[in-house]
CSV table of C-alpha atoms and ligand atoms in Angstrom, one decimal:
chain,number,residue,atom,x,y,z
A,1,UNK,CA,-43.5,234.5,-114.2
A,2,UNK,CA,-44.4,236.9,-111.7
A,3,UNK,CA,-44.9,240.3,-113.0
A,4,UNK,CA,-44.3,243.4,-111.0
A,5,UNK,CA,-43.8,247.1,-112.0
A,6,UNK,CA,-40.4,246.4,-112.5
A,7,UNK,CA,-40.3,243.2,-114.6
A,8,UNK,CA,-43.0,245.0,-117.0
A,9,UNK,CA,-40.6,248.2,-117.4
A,10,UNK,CA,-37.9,245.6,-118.5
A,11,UNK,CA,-40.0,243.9,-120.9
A,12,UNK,CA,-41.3,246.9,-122.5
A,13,UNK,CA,-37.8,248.1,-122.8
A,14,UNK,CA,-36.7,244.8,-124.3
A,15,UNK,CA,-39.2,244.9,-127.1
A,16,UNK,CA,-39.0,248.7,-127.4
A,17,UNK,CA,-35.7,248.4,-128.5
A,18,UNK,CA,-35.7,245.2,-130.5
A,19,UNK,CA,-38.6,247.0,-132.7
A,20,UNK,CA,-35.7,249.2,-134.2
A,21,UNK,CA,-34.4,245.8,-136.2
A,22,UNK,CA,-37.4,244.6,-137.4
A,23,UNK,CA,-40.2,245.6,-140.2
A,24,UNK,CA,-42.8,243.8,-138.9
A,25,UNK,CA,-44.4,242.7,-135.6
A,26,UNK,CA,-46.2,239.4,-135.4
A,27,UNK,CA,-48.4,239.6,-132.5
A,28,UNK,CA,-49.1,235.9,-131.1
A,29,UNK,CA,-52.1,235.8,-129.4
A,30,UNK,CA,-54.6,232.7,-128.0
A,31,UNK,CA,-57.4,231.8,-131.1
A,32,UNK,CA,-59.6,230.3,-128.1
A,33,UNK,CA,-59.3,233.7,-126.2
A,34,UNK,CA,-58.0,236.5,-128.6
A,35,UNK,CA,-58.7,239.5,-126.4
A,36,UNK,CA,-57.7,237.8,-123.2
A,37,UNK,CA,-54.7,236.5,-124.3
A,38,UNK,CA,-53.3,240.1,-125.6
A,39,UNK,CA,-51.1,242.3,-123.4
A,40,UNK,CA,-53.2,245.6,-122.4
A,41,UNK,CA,-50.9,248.0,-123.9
A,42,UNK,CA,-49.6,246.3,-126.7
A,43,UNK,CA,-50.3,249.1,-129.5
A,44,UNK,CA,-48.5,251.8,-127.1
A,45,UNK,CA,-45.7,249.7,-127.1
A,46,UNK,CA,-45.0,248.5,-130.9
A,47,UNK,CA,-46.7,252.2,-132.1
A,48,UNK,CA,-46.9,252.1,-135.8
A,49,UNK,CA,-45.0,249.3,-136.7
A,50,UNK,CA,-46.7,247.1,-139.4
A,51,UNK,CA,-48.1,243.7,-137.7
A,52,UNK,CA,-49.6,241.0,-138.0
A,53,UNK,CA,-51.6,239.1,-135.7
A,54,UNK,CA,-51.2,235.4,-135.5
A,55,UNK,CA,-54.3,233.4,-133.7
A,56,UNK,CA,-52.3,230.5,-132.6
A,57,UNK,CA,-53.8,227.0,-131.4
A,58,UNK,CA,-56.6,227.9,-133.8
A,59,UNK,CA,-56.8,223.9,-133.7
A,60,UNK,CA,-58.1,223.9,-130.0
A,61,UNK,CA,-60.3,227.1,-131.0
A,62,UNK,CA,-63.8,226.4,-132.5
A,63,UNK,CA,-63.1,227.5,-136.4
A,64,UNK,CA,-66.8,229.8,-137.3
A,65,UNK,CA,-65.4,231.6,-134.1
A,66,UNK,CA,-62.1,232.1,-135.1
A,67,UNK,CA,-63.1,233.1,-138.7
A,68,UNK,CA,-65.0,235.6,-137.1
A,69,UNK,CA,-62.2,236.9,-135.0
A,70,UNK,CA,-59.9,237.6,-138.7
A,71,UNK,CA,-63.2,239.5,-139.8
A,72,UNK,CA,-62.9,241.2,-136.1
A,73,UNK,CA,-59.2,242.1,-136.7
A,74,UNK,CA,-59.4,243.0,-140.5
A,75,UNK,CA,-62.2,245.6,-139.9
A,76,UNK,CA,-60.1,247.5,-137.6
A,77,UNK,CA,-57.5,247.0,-140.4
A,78,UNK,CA,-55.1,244.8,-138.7
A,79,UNK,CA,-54.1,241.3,-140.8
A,80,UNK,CA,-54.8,238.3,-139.0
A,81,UNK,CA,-54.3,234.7,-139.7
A,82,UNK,CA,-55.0,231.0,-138.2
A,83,UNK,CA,-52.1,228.8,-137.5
A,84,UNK,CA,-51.0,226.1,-135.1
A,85,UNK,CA,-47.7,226.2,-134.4
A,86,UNK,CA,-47.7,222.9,-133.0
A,87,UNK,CA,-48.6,220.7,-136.5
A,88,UNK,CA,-46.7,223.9,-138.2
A,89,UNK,CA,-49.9,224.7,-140.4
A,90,UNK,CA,-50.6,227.9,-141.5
A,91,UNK,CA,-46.5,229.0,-141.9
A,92,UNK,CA,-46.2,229.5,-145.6
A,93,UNK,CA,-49.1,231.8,-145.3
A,94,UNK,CA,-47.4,234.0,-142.5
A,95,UNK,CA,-44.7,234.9,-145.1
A,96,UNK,CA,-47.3,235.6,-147.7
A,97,UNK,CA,-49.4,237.8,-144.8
A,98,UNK,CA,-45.8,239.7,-144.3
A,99,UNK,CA,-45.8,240.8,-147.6
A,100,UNK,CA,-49.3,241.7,-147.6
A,101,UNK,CA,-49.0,243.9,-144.6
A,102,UNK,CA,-45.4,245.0,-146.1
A,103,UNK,CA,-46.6,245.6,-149.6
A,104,UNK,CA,-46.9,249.7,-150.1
A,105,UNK,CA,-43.3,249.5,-148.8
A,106,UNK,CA,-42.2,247.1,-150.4
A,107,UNK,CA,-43.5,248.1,-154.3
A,108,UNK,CA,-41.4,251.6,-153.4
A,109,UNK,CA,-38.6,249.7,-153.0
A,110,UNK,CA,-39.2,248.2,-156.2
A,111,UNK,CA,-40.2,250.9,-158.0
A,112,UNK,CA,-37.0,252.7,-157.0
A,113,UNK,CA,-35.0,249.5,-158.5
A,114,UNK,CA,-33.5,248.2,-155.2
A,115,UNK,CA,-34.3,244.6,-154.6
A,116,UNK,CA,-35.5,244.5,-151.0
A,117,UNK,CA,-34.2,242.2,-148.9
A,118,UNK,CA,-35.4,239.7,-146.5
A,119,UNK,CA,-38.2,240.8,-144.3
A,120,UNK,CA,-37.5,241.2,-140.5
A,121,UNK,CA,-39.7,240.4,-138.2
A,122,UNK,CA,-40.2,239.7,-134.3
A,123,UNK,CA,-42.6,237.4,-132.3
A,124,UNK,CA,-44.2,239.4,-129.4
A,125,UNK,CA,-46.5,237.6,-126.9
A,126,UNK,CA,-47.5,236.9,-122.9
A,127,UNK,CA,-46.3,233.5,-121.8
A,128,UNK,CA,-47.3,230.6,-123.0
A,129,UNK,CA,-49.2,231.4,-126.0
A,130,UNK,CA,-46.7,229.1,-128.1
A,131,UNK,CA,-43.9,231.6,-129.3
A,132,UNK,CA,-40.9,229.4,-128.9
A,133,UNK,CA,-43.1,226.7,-130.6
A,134,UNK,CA,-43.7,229.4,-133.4
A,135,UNK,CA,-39.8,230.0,-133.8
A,136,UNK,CA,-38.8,226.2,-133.8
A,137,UNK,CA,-41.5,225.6,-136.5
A,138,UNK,CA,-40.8,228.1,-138.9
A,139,UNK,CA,-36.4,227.4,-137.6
A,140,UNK,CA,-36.5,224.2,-139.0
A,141,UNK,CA,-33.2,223.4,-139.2
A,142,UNK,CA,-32.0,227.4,-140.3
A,143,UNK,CA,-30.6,228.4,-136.3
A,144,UNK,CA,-27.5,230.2,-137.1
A,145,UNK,CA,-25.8,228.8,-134.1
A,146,UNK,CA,-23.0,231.0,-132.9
A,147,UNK,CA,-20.6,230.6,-129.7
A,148,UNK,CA,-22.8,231.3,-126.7
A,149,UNK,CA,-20.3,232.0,-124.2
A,150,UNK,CA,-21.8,232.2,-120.2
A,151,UNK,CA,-20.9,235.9,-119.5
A,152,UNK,CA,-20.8,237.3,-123.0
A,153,UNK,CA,-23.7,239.2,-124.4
A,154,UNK,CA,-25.4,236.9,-127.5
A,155,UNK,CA,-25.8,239.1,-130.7
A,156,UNK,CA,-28.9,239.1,-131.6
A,157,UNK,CA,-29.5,235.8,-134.1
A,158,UNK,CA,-31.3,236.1,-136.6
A,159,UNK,CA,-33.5,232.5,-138.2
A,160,UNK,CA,-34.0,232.7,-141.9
A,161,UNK,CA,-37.4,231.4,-142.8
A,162,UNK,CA,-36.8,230.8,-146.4
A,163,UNK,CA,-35.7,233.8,-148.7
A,164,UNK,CA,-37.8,236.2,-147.6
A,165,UNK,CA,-38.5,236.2,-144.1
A,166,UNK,CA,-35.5,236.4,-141.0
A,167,UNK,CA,-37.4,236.1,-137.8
A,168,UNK,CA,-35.3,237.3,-134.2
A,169,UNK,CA,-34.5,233.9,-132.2
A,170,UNK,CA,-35.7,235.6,-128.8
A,171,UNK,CA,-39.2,236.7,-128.9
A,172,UNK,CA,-40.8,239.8,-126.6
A,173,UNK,CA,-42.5,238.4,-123.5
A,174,UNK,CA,-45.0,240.4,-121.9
A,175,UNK,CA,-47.3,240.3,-119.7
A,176,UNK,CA,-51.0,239.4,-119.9
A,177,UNK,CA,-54.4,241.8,-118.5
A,178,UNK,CA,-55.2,241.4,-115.3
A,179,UNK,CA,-57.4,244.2,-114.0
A,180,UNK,CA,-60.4,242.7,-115.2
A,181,UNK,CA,-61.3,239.0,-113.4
A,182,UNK,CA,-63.2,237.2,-116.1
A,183,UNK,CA,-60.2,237.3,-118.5
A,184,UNK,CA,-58.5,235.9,-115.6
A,185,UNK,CA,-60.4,233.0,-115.4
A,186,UNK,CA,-60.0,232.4,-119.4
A,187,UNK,CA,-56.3,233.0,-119.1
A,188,UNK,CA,-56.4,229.9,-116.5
A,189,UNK,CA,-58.8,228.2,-118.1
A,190,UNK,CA,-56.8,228.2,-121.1
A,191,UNK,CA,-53.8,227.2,-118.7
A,192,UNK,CA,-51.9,230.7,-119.9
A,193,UNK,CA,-51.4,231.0,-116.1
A,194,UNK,CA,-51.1,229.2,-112.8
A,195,UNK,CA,-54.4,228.0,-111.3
A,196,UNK,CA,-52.8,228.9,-107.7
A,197,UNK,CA,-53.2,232.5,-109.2
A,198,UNK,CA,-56.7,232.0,-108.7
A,199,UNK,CA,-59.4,229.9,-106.7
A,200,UNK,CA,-59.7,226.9,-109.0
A,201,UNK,CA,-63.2,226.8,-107.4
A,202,UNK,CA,-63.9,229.6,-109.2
A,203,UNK,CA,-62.2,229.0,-112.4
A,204,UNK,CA,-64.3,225.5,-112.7
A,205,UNK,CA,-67.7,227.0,-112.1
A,206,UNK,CA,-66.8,230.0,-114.8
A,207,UNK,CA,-65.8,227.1,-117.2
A,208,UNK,CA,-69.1,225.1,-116.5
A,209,UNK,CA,-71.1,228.3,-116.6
A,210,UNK,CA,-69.6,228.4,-119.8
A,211,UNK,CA,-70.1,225.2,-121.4
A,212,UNK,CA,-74.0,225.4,-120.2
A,213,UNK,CA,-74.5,228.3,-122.1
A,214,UNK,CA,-72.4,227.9,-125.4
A,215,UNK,CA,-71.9,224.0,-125.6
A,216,UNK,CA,-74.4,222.4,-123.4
A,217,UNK,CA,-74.9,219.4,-125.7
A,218,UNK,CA,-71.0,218.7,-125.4
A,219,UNK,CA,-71.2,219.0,-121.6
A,220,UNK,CA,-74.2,217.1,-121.1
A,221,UNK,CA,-73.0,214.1,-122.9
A,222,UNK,CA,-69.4,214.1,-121.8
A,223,UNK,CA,-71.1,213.7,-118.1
A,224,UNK,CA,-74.4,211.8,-119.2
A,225,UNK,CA,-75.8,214.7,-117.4
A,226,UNK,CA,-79.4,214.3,-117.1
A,227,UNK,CA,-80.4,218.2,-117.4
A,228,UNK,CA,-78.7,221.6,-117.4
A,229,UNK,CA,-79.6,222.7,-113.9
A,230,UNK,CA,-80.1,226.0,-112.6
A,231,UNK,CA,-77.7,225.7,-109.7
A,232,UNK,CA,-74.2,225.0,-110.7
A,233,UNK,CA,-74.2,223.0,-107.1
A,234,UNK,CA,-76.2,220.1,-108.8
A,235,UNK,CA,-74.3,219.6,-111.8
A,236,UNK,CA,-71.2,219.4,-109.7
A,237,UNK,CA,-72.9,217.2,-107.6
A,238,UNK,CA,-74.2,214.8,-110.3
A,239,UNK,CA,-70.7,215.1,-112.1
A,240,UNK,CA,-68.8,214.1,-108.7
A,241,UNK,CA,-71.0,211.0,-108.2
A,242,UNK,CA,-70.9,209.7,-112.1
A,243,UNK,CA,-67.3,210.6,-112.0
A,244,UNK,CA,-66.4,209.0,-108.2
A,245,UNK,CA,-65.2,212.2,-107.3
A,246,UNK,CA,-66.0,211.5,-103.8
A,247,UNK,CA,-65.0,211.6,-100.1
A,248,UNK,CA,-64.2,208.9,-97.8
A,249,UNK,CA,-67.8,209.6,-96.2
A,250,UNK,CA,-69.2,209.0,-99.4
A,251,UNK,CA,-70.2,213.1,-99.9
A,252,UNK,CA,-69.1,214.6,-103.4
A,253,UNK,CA,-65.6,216.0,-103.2
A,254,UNK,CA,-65.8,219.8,-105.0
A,255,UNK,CA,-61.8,220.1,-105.2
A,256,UNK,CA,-61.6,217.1,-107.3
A,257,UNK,CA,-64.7,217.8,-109.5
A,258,UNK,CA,-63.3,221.3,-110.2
A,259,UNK,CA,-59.8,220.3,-111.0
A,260,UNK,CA,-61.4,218.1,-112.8
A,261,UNK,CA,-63.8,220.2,-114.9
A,262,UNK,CA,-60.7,222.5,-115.2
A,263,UNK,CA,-58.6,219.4,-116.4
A,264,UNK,CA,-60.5,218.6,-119.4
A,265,UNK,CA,-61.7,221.8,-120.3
A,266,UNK,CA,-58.4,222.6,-121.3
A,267,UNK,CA,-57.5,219.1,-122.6
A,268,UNK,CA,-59.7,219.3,-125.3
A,269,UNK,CA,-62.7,216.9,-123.7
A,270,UNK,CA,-65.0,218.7,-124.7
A,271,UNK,CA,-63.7,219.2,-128.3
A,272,UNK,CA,-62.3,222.6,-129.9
A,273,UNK,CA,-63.7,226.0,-128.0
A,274,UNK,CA,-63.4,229.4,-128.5
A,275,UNK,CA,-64.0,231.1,-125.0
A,276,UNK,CA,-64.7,234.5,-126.4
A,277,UNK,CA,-65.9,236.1,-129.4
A,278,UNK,CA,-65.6,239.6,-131.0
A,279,UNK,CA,-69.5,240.2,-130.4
A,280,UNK,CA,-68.8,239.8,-126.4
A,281,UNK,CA,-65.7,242.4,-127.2
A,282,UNK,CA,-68.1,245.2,-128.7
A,283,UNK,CA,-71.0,244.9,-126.5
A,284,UNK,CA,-68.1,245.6,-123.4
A,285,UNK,CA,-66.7,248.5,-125.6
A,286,UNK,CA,-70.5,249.9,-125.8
A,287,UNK,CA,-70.2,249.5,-122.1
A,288,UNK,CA,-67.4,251.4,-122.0
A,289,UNK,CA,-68.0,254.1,-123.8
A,290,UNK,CA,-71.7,254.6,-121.9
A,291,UNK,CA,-70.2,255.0,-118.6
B,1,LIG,P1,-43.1,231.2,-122.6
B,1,LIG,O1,-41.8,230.6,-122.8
B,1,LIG,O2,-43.7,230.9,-121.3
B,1,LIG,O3,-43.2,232.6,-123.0
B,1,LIG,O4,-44.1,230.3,-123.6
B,1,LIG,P2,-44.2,230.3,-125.2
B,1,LIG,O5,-45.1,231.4,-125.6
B,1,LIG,O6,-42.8,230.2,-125.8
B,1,LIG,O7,-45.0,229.0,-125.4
B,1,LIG,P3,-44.5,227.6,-125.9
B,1,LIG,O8,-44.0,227.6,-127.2
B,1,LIG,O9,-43.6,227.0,-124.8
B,1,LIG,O10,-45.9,226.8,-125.9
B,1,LIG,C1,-46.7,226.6,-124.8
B,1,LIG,C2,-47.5,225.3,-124.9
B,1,LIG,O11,-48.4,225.4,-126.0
B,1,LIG,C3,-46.7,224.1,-125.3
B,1,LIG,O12,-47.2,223.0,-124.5
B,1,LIG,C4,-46.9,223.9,-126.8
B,1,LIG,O13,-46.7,222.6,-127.2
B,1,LIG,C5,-48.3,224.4,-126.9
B,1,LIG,N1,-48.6,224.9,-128.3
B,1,LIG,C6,-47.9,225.8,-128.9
B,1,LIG,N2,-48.5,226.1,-130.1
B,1,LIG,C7,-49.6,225.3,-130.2
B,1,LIG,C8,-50.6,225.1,-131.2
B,1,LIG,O14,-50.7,225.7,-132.3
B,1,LIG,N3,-51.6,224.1,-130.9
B,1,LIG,C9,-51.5,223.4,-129.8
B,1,LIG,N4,-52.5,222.5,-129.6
B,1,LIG,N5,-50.6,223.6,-128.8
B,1,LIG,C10,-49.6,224.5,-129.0
């Protein structure tokens, strides 16, 4: 998707009124780049309706980080909670989170004597962060298909997730950050957009830059590197001649080591990685609030 002033107005109008239906919000972000991976003005969009954040592909995130993430999220008083969508771990838990967030609500209704009814929620997220994989998981086999008629409007659908929970079958798309150039690079890193967006030169040197720092035992073994070396030159030299990414002349060929850094980075080669944390997020809030 390519998104222009236009195409964000219609999104935000899309989820603005689909919030009316629904009690609660789940908010699917990235676990391996939670900030990154959330649209910039999701909380002036969905105002003060009750969500829930979901940290999806927490199995490609590395697990102390993304503990530390539900820590990050429940001290500003938001629920959060792990899942991957993919293996469809971590779904009973989202209806139990539901109620959490729901609960005040929910014991007036009870105390009143009304029985309340199923919970309503909507998935909300930028592309790619695994919402259709979300709805087909927790779906199952509980579409309510109705006629679908080229030209007619669709009702909205609702999926039922068990008694308590009816989930909307189209999720809110929006769109991701993209003032700021290092989240960027982790949204292609994390292949939530199109490398042609950016210089994949530059995405594979931020991703090596990366593992040096946080993971350098992981990077140094998956390329028998000899050392971590101060200019990122030499490691993609030594990676392009242990790898054969090489020229006809015999010269190491920097295109094919950086797609392939950027290749297995997000293939999981280098195991499960988290490529930011909530300390990195408060140091740049500091920042912030100095200048
Ligand atoms: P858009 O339609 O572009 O908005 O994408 P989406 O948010 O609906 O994402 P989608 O469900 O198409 O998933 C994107 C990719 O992520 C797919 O290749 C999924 O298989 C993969 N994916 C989704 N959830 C998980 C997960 O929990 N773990 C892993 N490893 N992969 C996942």
């Amino acid at each position: 998707i390519q998104w222009f002033p236009g195409h964000m107005a219609k999104a935000r109008r899309q989820v603005t009124e689909k919030l009316k239906l629904v009690d609660i919000i789940f908010e699917l972000v990235d676990a391996r780049i939670p900030y990154s991976s959330r649209n910039p003005m999701i909380d002036d969009i969905i105002q003060h309706k009750p969500r829930l954040v979901l940290l999806n592909k927490a199995d490609m995130a590395d697990k102390a980080v993304t503990k530390e993430w539900v820590r990050y999220f429940e001290a500003k008083g938001v629920k959060s909670l792990a899942i991957n969508s993919h293996k469809g771990i971590g779904m009973k838990e989202i209806v139990t989170a539901s109620e959490e967030v729901l609960k005040e609500k929910l014991d007036r209704l009870k105390a009143k004597g009304v029985k309340p009814r199923a919970i309503r929620a909507m998935i909300v997220g930028i592309p790619n962060v695994g919402k259709s994989t979300l709805i087909n998981r927790l779906a199952k086999k509980n579409i309510a298909k109705t006629g679908n008629m080229p030209g007619v409007t669709k009702a909205q659908q609702w999926i039922k997730v068990g008694k308590e929970l009816e989930l909307l079958d189209t999720p809110g798309i929006l769109w991701p950050k993209f003032e700021d150039q290092e989240v960027g690079l982790k949204l292609a890193l994390t292949g939530a957009i199109k490398d042609t967006l950016l210089n994949l030169h530059d995405i594979s040197i931020y991703g090596l830059r990366f593992l040096e720092k946080e993971y350098p035992e992981r990077l140094k073994e998956r390329y028998n590197l000899d050392a971590i070396h101060e200019e990122v030159v030499e490691t993609f030299d030594e990676i392009g001649k242990r790898r054969g990414c090489l020229m006809g002349g015999g010269e190491v060929d920097y295109d094919k080591v950086s797609e392939l850094i950027v290749r297995e980075m997000r293939s999981e080669q280098f195991g499960s990685l988290s490529l930011e944390r909530p300390a990195d997020l408060l140091l740049k809030e500091q920042e912030e609030t100095v200048e």
